[in-house]
Coordinates of C-alpha atoms and ligand atoms in Angstrom, one line a residue:
X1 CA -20.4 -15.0 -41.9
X2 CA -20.4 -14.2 -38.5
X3 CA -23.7 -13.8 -36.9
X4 CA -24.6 -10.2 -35.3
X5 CA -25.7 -9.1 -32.0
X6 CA -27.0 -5.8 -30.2
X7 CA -27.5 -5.2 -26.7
X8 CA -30.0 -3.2 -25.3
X9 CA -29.9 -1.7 -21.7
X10 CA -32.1 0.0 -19.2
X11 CA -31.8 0.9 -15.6
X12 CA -28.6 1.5 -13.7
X13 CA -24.8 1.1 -13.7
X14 CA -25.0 -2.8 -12.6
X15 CA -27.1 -3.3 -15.9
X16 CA -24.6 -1.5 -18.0
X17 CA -22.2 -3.3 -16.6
X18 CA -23.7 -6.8 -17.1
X19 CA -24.1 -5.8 -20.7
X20 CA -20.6 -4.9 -20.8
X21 CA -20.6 -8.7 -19.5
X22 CA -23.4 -9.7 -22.1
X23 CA -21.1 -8.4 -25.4
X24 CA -18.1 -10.1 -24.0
X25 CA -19.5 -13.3 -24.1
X26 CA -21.6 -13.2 -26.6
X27 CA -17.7 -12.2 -29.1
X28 CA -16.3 -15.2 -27.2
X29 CA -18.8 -17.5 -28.9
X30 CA -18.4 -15.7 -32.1
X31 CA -20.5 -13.6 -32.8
X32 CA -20.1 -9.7 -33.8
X33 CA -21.2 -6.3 -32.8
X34 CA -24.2 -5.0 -35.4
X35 CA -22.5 -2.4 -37.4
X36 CA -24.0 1.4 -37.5
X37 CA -25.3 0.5 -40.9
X38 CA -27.3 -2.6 -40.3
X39 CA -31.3 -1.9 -39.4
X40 CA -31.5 -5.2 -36.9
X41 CA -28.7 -8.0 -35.8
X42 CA -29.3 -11.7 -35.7
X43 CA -29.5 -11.6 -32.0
X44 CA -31.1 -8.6 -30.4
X45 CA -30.5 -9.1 -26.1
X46 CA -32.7 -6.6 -23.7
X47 CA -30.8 -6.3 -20.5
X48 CA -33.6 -5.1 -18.5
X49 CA -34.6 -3.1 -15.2
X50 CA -37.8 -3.6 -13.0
X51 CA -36.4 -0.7 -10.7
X52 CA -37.9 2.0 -13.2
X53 CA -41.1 3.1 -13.5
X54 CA -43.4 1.4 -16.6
X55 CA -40.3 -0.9 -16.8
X56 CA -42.6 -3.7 -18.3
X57 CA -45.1 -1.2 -20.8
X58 CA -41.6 -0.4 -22.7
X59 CA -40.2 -3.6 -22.7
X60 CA -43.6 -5.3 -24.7
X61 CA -44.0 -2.2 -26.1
X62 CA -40.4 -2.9 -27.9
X63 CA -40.9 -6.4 -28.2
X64 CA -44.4 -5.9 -30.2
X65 CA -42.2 -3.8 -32.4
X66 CA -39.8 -7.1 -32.8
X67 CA -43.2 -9.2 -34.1
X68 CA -42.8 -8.3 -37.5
X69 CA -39.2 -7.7 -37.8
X70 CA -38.9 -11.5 -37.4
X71 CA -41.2 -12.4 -39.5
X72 CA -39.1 -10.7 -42.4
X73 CA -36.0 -12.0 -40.8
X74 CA -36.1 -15.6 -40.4
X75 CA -33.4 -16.5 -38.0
X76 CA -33.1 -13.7 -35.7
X77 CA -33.4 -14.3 -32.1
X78 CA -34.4 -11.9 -29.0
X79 CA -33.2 -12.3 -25.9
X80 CA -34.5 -10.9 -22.4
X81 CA -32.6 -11.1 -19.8
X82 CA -32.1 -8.2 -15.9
X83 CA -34.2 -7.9 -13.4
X84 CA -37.8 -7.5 -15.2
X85 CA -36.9 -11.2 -16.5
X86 CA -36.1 -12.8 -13.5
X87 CA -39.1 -11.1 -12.1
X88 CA -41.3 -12.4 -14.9
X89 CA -39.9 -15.2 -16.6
X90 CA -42.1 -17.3 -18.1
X91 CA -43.9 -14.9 -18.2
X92 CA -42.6 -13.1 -21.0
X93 CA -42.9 -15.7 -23.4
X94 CA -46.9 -16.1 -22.6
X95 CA -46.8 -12.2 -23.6
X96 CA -44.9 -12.7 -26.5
X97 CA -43.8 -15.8 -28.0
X98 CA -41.6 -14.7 -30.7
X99 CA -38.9 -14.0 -27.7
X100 CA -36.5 -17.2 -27.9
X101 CA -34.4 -17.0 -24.6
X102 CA -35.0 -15.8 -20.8
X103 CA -32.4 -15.3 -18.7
X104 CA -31.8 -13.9 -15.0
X105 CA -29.7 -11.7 -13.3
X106 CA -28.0 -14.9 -11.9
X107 CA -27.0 -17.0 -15.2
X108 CA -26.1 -14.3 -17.7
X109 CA -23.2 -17.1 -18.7
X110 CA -25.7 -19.0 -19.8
X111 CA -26.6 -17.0 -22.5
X112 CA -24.6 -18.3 -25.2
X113 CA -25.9 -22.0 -24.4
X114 CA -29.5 -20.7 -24.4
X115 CA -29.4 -19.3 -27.1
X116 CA -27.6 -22.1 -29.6
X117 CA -30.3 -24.3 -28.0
X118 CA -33.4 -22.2 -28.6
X119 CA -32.3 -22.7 -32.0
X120 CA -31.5 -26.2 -32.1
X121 CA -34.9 -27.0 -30.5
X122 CA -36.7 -24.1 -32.6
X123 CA -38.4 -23.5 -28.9
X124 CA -38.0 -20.7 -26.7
X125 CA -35.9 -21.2 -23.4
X126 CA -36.3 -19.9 -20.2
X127 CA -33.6 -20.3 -17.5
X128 CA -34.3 -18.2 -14.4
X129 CA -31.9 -19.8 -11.2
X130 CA -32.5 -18.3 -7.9
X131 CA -29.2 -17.4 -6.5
X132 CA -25.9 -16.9 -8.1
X133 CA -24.1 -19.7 -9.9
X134 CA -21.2 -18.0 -10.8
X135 CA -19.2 -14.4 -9.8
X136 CA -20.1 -12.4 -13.0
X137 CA -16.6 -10.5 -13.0
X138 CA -15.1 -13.7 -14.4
X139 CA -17.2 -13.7 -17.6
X140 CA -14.9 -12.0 -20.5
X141 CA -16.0 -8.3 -20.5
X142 CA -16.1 -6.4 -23.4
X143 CA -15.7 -3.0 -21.9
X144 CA -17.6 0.1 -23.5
X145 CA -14.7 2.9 -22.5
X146 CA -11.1 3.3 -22.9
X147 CA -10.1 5.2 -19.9
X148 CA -12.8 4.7 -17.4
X149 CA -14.1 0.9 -16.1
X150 CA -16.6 -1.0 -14.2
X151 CA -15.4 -3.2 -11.3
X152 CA -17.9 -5.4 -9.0
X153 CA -16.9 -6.1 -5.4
X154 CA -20.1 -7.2 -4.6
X155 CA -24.0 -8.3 -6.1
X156 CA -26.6 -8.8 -4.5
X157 CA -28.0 -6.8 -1.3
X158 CA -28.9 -7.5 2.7
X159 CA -31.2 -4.8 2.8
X160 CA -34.8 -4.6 2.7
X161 CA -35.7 -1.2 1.7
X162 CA -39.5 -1.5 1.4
X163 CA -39.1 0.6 -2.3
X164 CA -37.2 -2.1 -3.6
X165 CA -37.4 -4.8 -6.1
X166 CA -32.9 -5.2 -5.6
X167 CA -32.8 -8.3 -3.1
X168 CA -35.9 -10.3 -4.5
X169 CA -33.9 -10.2 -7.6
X170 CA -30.9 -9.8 -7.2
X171 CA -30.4 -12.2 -4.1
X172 CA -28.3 -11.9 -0.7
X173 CA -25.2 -10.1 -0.8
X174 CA -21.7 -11.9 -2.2
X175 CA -18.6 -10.5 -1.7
X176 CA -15.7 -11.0 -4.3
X177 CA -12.1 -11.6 -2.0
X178 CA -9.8 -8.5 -2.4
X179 CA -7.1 -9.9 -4.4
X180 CA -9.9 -10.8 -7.4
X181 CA -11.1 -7.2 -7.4
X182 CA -7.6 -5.9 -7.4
X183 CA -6.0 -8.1 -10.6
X184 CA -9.0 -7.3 -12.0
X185 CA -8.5 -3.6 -11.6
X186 CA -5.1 -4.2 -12.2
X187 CA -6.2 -6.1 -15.9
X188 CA -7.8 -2.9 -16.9
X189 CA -5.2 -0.4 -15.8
X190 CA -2.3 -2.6 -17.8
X191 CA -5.1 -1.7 -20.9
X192 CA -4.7 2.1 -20.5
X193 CA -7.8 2.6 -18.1
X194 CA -7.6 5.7 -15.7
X195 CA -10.2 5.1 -13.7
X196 CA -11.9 2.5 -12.1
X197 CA -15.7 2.9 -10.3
X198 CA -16.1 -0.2 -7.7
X199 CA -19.7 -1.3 -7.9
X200 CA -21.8 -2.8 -5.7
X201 CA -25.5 -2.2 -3.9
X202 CA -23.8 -1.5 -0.7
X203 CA -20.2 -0.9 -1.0
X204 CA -19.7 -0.5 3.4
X205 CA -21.8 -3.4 3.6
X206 CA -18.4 -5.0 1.7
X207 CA -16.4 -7.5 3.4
X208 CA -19.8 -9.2 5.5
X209 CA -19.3 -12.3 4.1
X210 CA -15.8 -13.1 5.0
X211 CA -15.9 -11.1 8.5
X212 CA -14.6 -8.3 8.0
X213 CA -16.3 -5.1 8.2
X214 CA -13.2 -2.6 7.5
X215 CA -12.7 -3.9 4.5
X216 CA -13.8 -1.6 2.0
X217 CA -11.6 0.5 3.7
X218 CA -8.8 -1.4 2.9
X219 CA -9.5 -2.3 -0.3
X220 CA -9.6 2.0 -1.5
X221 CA -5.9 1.9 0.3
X222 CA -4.9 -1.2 -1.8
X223 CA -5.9 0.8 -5.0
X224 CA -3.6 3.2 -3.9
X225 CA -1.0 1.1 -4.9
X226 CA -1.9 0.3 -8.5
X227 CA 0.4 2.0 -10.5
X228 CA -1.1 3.9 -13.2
X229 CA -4.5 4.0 -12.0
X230 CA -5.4 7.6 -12.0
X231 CA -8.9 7.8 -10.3
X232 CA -11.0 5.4 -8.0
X233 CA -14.2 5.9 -7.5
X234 CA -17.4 4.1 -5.6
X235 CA -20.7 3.1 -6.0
X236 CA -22.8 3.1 -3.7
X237 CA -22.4 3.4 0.1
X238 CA -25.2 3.2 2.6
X239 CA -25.0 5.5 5.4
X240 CA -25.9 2.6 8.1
X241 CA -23.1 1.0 7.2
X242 CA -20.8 4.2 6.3
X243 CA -17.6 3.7 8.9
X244 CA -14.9 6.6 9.4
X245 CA -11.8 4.5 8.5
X246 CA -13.2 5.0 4.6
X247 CA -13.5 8.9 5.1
X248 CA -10.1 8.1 6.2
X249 CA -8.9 5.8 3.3
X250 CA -10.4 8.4 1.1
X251 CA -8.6 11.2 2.5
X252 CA -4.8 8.9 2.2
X253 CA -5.4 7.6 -1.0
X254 CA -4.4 9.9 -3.6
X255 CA -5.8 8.5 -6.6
X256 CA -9.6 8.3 -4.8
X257 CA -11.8 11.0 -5.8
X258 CA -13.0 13.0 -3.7
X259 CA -16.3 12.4 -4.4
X260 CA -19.2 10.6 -2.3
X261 CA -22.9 9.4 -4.1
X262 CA -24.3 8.8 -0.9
X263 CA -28.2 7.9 -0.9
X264 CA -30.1 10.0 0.7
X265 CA -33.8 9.0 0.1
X266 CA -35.7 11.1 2.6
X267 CA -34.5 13.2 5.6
X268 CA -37.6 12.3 7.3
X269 CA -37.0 10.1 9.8
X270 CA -40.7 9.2 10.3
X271 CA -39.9 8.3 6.4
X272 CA -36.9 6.8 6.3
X273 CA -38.2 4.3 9.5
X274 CA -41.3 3.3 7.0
X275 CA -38.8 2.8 4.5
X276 CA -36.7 0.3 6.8
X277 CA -33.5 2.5 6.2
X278 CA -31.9 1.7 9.6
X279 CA -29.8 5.4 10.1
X280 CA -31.6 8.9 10.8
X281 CA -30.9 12.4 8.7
X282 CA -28.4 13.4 12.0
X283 CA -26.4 9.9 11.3
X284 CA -26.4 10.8 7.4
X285 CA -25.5 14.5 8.5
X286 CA -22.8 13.1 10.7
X287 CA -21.0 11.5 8.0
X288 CA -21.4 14.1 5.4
X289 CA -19.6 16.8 8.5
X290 CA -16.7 14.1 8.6
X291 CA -16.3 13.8 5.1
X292 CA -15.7 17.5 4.4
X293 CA -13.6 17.9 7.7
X294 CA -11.4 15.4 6.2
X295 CA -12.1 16.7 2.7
X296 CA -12.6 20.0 2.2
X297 CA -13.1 20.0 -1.7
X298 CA -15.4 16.3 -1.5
X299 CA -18.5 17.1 -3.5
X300 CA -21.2 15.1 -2.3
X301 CA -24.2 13.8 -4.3
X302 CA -27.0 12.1 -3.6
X303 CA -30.8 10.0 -4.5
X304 CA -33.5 11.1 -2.9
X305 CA -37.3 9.6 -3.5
X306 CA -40.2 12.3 -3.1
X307 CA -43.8 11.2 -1.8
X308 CA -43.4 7.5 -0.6
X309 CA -46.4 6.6 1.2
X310 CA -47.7 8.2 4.4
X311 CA -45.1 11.4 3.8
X312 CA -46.5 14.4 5.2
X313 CA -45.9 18.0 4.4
X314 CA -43.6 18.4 7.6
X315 CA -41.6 15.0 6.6
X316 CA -40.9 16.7 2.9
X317 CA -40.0 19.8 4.8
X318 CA -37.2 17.6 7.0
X319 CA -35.9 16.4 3.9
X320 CA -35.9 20.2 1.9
X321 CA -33.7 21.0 5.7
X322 CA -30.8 17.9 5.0
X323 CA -30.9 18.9 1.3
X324 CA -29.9 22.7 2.5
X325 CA -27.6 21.5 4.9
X326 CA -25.8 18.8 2.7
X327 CA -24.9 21.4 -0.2
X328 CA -24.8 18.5 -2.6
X329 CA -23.2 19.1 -5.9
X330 CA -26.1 17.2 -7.8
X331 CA -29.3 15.4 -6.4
X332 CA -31.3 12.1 -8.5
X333 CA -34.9 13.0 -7.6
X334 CA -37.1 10.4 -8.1
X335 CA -41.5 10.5 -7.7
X336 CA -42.5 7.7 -5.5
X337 CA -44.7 5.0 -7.7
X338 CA -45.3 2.0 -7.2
X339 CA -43.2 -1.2 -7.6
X340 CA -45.0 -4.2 -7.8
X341 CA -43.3 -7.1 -5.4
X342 CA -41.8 -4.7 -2.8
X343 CA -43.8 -4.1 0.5
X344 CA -44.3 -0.1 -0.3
X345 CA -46.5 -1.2 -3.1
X346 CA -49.4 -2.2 -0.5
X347 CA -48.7 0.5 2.4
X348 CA -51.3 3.2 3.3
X349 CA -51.0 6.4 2.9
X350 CA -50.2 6.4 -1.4
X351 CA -50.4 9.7 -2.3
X352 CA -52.0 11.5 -5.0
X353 CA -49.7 11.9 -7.9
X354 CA -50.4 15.5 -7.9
X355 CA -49.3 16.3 -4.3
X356 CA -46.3 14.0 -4.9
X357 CA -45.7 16.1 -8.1
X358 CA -46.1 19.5 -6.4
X359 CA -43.5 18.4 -4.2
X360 CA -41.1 17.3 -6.4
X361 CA -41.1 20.5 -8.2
X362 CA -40.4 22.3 -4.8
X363 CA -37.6 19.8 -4.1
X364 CA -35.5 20.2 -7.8
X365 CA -36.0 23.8 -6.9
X366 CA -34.4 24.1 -3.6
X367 CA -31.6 21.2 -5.2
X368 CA -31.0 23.3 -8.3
X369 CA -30.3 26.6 -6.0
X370 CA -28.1 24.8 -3.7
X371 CA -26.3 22.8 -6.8
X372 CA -25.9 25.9 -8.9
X373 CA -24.4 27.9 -5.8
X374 CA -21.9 25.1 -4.8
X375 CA -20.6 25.3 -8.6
X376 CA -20.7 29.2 -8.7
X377 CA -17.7 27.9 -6.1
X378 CA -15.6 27.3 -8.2
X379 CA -15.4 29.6 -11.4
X380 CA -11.9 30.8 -11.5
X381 CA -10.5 27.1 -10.3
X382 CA -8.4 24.8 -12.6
X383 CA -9.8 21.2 -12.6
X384 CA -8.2 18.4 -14.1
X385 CA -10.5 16.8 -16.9
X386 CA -10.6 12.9 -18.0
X387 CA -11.8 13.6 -21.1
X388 CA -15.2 11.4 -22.2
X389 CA -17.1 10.5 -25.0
X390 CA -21.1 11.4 -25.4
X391 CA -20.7 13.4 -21.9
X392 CA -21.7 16.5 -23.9
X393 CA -24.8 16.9 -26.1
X394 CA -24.3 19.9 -27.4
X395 CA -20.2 19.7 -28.2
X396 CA -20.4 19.6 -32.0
X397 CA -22.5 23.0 -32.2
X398 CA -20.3 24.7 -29.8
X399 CA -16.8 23.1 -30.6
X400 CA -16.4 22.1 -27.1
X401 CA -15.3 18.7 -25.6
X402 CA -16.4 17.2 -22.3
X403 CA -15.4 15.0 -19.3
X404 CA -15.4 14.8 -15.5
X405 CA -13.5 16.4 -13.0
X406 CA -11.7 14.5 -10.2
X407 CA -14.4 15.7 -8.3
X408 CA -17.2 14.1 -10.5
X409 CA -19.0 17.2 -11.6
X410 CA -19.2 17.3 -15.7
X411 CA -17.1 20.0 -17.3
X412 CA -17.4 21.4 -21.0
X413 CA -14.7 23.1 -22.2
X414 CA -13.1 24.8 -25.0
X415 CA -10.2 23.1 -26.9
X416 CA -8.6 26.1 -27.9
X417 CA -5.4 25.9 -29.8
X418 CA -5.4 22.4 -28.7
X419 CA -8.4 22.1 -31.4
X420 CA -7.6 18.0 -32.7
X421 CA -5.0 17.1 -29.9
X422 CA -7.5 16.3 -27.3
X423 CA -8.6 12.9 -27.7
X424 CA -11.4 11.1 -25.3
X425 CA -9.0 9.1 -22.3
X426 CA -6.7 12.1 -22.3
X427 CA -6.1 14.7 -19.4
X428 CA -7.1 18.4 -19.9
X429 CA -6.2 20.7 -16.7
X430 CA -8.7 23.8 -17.5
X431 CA -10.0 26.8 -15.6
X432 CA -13.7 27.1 -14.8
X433 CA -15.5 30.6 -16.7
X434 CA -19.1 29.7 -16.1
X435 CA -21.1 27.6 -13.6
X436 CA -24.8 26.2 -14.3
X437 CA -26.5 24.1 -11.6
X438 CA -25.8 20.4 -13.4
X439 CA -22.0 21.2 -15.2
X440 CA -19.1 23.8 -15.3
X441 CA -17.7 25.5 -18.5
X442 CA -14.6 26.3 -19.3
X443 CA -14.0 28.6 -22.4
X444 CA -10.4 29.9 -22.1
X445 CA -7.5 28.2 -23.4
X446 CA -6.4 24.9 -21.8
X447 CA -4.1 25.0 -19.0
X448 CA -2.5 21.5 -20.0
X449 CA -2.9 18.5 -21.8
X450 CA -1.9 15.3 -20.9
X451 CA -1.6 12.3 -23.8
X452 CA -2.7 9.1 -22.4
X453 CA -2.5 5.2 -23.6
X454 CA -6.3 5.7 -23.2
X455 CA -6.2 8.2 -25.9
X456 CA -4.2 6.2 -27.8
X457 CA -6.8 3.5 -27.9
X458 CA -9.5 5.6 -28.3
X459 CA -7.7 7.0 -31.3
X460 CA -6.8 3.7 -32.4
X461 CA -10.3 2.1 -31.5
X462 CA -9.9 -0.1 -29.3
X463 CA -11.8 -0.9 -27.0
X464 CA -10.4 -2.8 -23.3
X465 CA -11.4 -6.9 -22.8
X466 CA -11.3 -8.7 -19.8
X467 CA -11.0 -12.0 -20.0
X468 CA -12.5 -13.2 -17.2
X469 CA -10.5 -16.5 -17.5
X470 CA -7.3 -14.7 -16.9
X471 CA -8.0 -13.7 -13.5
X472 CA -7.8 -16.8 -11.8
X473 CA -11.5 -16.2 -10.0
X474 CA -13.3 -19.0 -8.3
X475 CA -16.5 -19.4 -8.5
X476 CA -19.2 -19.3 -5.8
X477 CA -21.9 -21.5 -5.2
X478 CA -22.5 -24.9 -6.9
X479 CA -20.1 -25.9 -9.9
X480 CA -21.7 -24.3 -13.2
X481 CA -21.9 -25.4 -16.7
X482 CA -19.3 -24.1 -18.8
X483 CA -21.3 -21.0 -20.7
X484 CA -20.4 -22.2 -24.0
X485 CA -18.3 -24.0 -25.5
X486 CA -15.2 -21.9 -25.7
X487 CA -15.8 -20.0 -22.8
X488 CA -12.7 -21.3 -20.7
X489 CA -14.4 -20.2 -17.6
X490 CA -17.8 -19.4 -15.7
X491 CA -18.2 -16.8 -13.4
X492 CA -19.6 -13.1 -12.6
Ligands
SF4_501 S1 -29.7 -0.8 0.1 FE1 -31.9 -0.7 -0.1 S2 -32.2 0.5 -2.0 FE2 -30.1 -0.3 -2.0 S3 -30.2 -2.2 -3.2 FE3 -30.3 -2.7 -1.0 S4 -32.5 -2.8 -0.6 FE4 -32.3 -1.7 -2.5

């Protein structure tokens, strides 16, 4: 019988997307997805994150857990591989040495391999390599959604933001060439996708490798051309390296959304200097005026970190003044802590978590008024709706369903006589009844529904692969060991 795995991820979208990764090769080499009945699979993998606070406490927290599971299981394996593993690598097998593999965020191909080896040798391995071997996109990708996909344009970042952990482990910045990105894209289109989120730690920072700094530009106008591709989104741009001709490309591409995550992180100046972010709150501004000029509907979102180290009472008051005048539709607020590894960690001026959480509470407040007034907007509107899975907790009490607008803001709404019709990938066009400050609801009758081929395979179960083979990528950096054996080719 086959053998089963489970994934586990933490942390943020590149992490869910490497799992994506993870679970594609792991069914190329055989193995199966646990079912919902079984209690643990033969090979449980952590994809982990060192960005989050207590990152480490939950994963050997979890781990401990593991101790006696294999015990009663001979023959399961755990894996750890993200960030917190290349950060502490052998590490983790001092801590605890019923883990059998270690891998990095560069060699997540070699996961199969360590794995079949760990149990060969009955030994835990640890494989940790310090830059890329291979481009991750062109490792087969079992994808989690039907309508909506992950694409990478870059990994890696040149940045040094003194919060964080990123470029010690995730390496320099490597760009993948246009035409990969695009038959990529164009892979998960011809599989019924709608919509297709380019990902990367710096998305304007894209095309620095091959000399060409208008290139992210150029790539949004390209996706223009995909037929069938209903919805592009990014993730995420940096205002240093924010040029116009994207608000531009934006603003000519029809099937970009016009929505911006742009990271915010303080409004200080004084702040945002200490944190080495190289623009100031009236560059950030700047853009954010040019986007709505060009956009009038764009809603704009943002991450913004609350007490880092030396921020006084008038540098939080200069970040409450952008969030006011930014209206963003939806803020990530985060409590500065500690990350051990990156230079904040040791910088004067750590503040006291209570001052740190006295603002905080002060900063969701003045976000949730602004938020909740920017959605008050648009009761009344029609919105077009890709239908999602798990986007709404609280659908099976109130017999609504739930997806995104073009716009990105999260809309529940009623199915109506539609009630059975509506399947997750379709397109509902609905008209907004009630705004709250993080989603929209919708409780008349549907406007229009739209059957899509992702509906069909969401109603049929299937779930899109890429085969990273198929795409023709090359590799960068030295040549890599195959993954596993029947992997035909090695790359992210
Ligand atoms: S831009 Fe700054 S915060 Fe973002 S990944 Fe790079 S170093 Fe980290």
């Amino acid at each position: 019988m086959a053998k089963t795995y489970n994934v586990v991820t933490y942390g943020c979208q590149m992490n869910v997307h490497d799992s994506e990764r993870i679970s594609g090769l792991l069914e190329q080499a055989g193995y199966v997805r646990m079912g919902t009945g079984d209690e643990h699979p033969d090979v449980l993998v952590f994809n982990t994150c060192a960005v989050r606070e207590n990152a480490d406490n939950r994963l050997y927290g979890n781990l401990g857990h593991l101790r006696p599971v294999k015990t009663r299981k001979p023959g399961m394996q755990i894996a750890v591989g993200g960030c917190l593993a290349q950060k502490d690598r052998g590490e983790i097998v001092r801590k605890a040495p019923w883990v059998d593999v270690v891998f990095g965020t560069h060699n997540i191909g070699s996961l199969p391999v360590l794995l079949e080896r760990a149990r060969h040798n009955a030994a835990a391995e640890v494989e940790i390599l310090e830059s890329l071997d291979v481009f991750p996109s062109t490792l087969p990708t079992r994808r989690e959604s039907t309508y909506a996909g992950w694409v990478s344009i870059s990994v890696g970042c040149n940045n040094t933001c003194t919060f964080c952990i990123v470029p010690a482990l995730r390496g320099k910045e490597k760009d993948r060439r246009p035409g990969d990105i695009l038959a990529e894209v164009r892979a998960l289109v011809d599989t019924g996708v709608l919509e297709v989120t380019l990902l990367g730690q710096n998305v304007n920072s894209y095309g620095v490798e091959f000399g060409d700094r208008y290139a992210f530009g150029k790539l949004l106008r390209a996706t223009g051309e995909i037929d069938g591709l209903e919805r592009v989104r990014f993730t995420s741009p940096h205002p240093k390296d924010f040029t116009d001709d994207v608000i531009a490309a934006m603003a000519a591409t029809p099937n970009v959304c016009h929505s911006l995550h742009m990271p915010l992180q303080s409004g200080s100046d004084a702040v945002l200097r200490a944190m080495r972010r190289s623009y100031r709150s009236e560059r950030y501004l700047g853009i954010i005026d040019r986007v709505r000029a060009a956009m009038p509907d764009a809603a704009i979102t943002t991450d913004i970190i609350v007490g880092f180290p030396g921020e006084t009472e008038a540098d939080f008051q200069a970040t409450l003044d952008v969030v006011r005048a930014a209206r963003f539709s939806s803020a990530f607020t985060f409590q500065y802590s500690k990350r051990p590894g990156t230079p904040a960690a040791t910088m004067d001026g750590q503040l006291p978590k209570q001052v740190v959480q006295e603002r905080y509470e002060r900063l969701i407040a003045c976000v949730e008024e602004i938020t909740w007034a920017e959605n008050r907007k648009l009761v009344g509107q029609t919105v077009e709706v890709l239908v999602a899975v798990g986007e709404g907790r609280k659908d099976e009490r109130t017999g609504r369903m739930s997806g995104r607008a073009r716009d990105g803001r999260l809309v529940h709404f009623d199915v109506g006589s539609l009630a059975g019709q509506v399947r997750p990938g379709d397109i509902v066009h609905t008209t907004v009844t009630y705004a709250a400050p993080h989603h929209l609801n919708a409780d008349g009758e549907p406007v229009s529904h739209r059957r899509t081929r992702a509906g069909d395979a969401a109603e049929a179960g299937r779930v899109p692969r890429t085969p990273g083979v198929l795409l023709g990528l090359p590799a960068v950096g030295p040549p890599a060991e195959l993954p596993a054996p029947t992997a035909g080719c090695a790359a992210h």
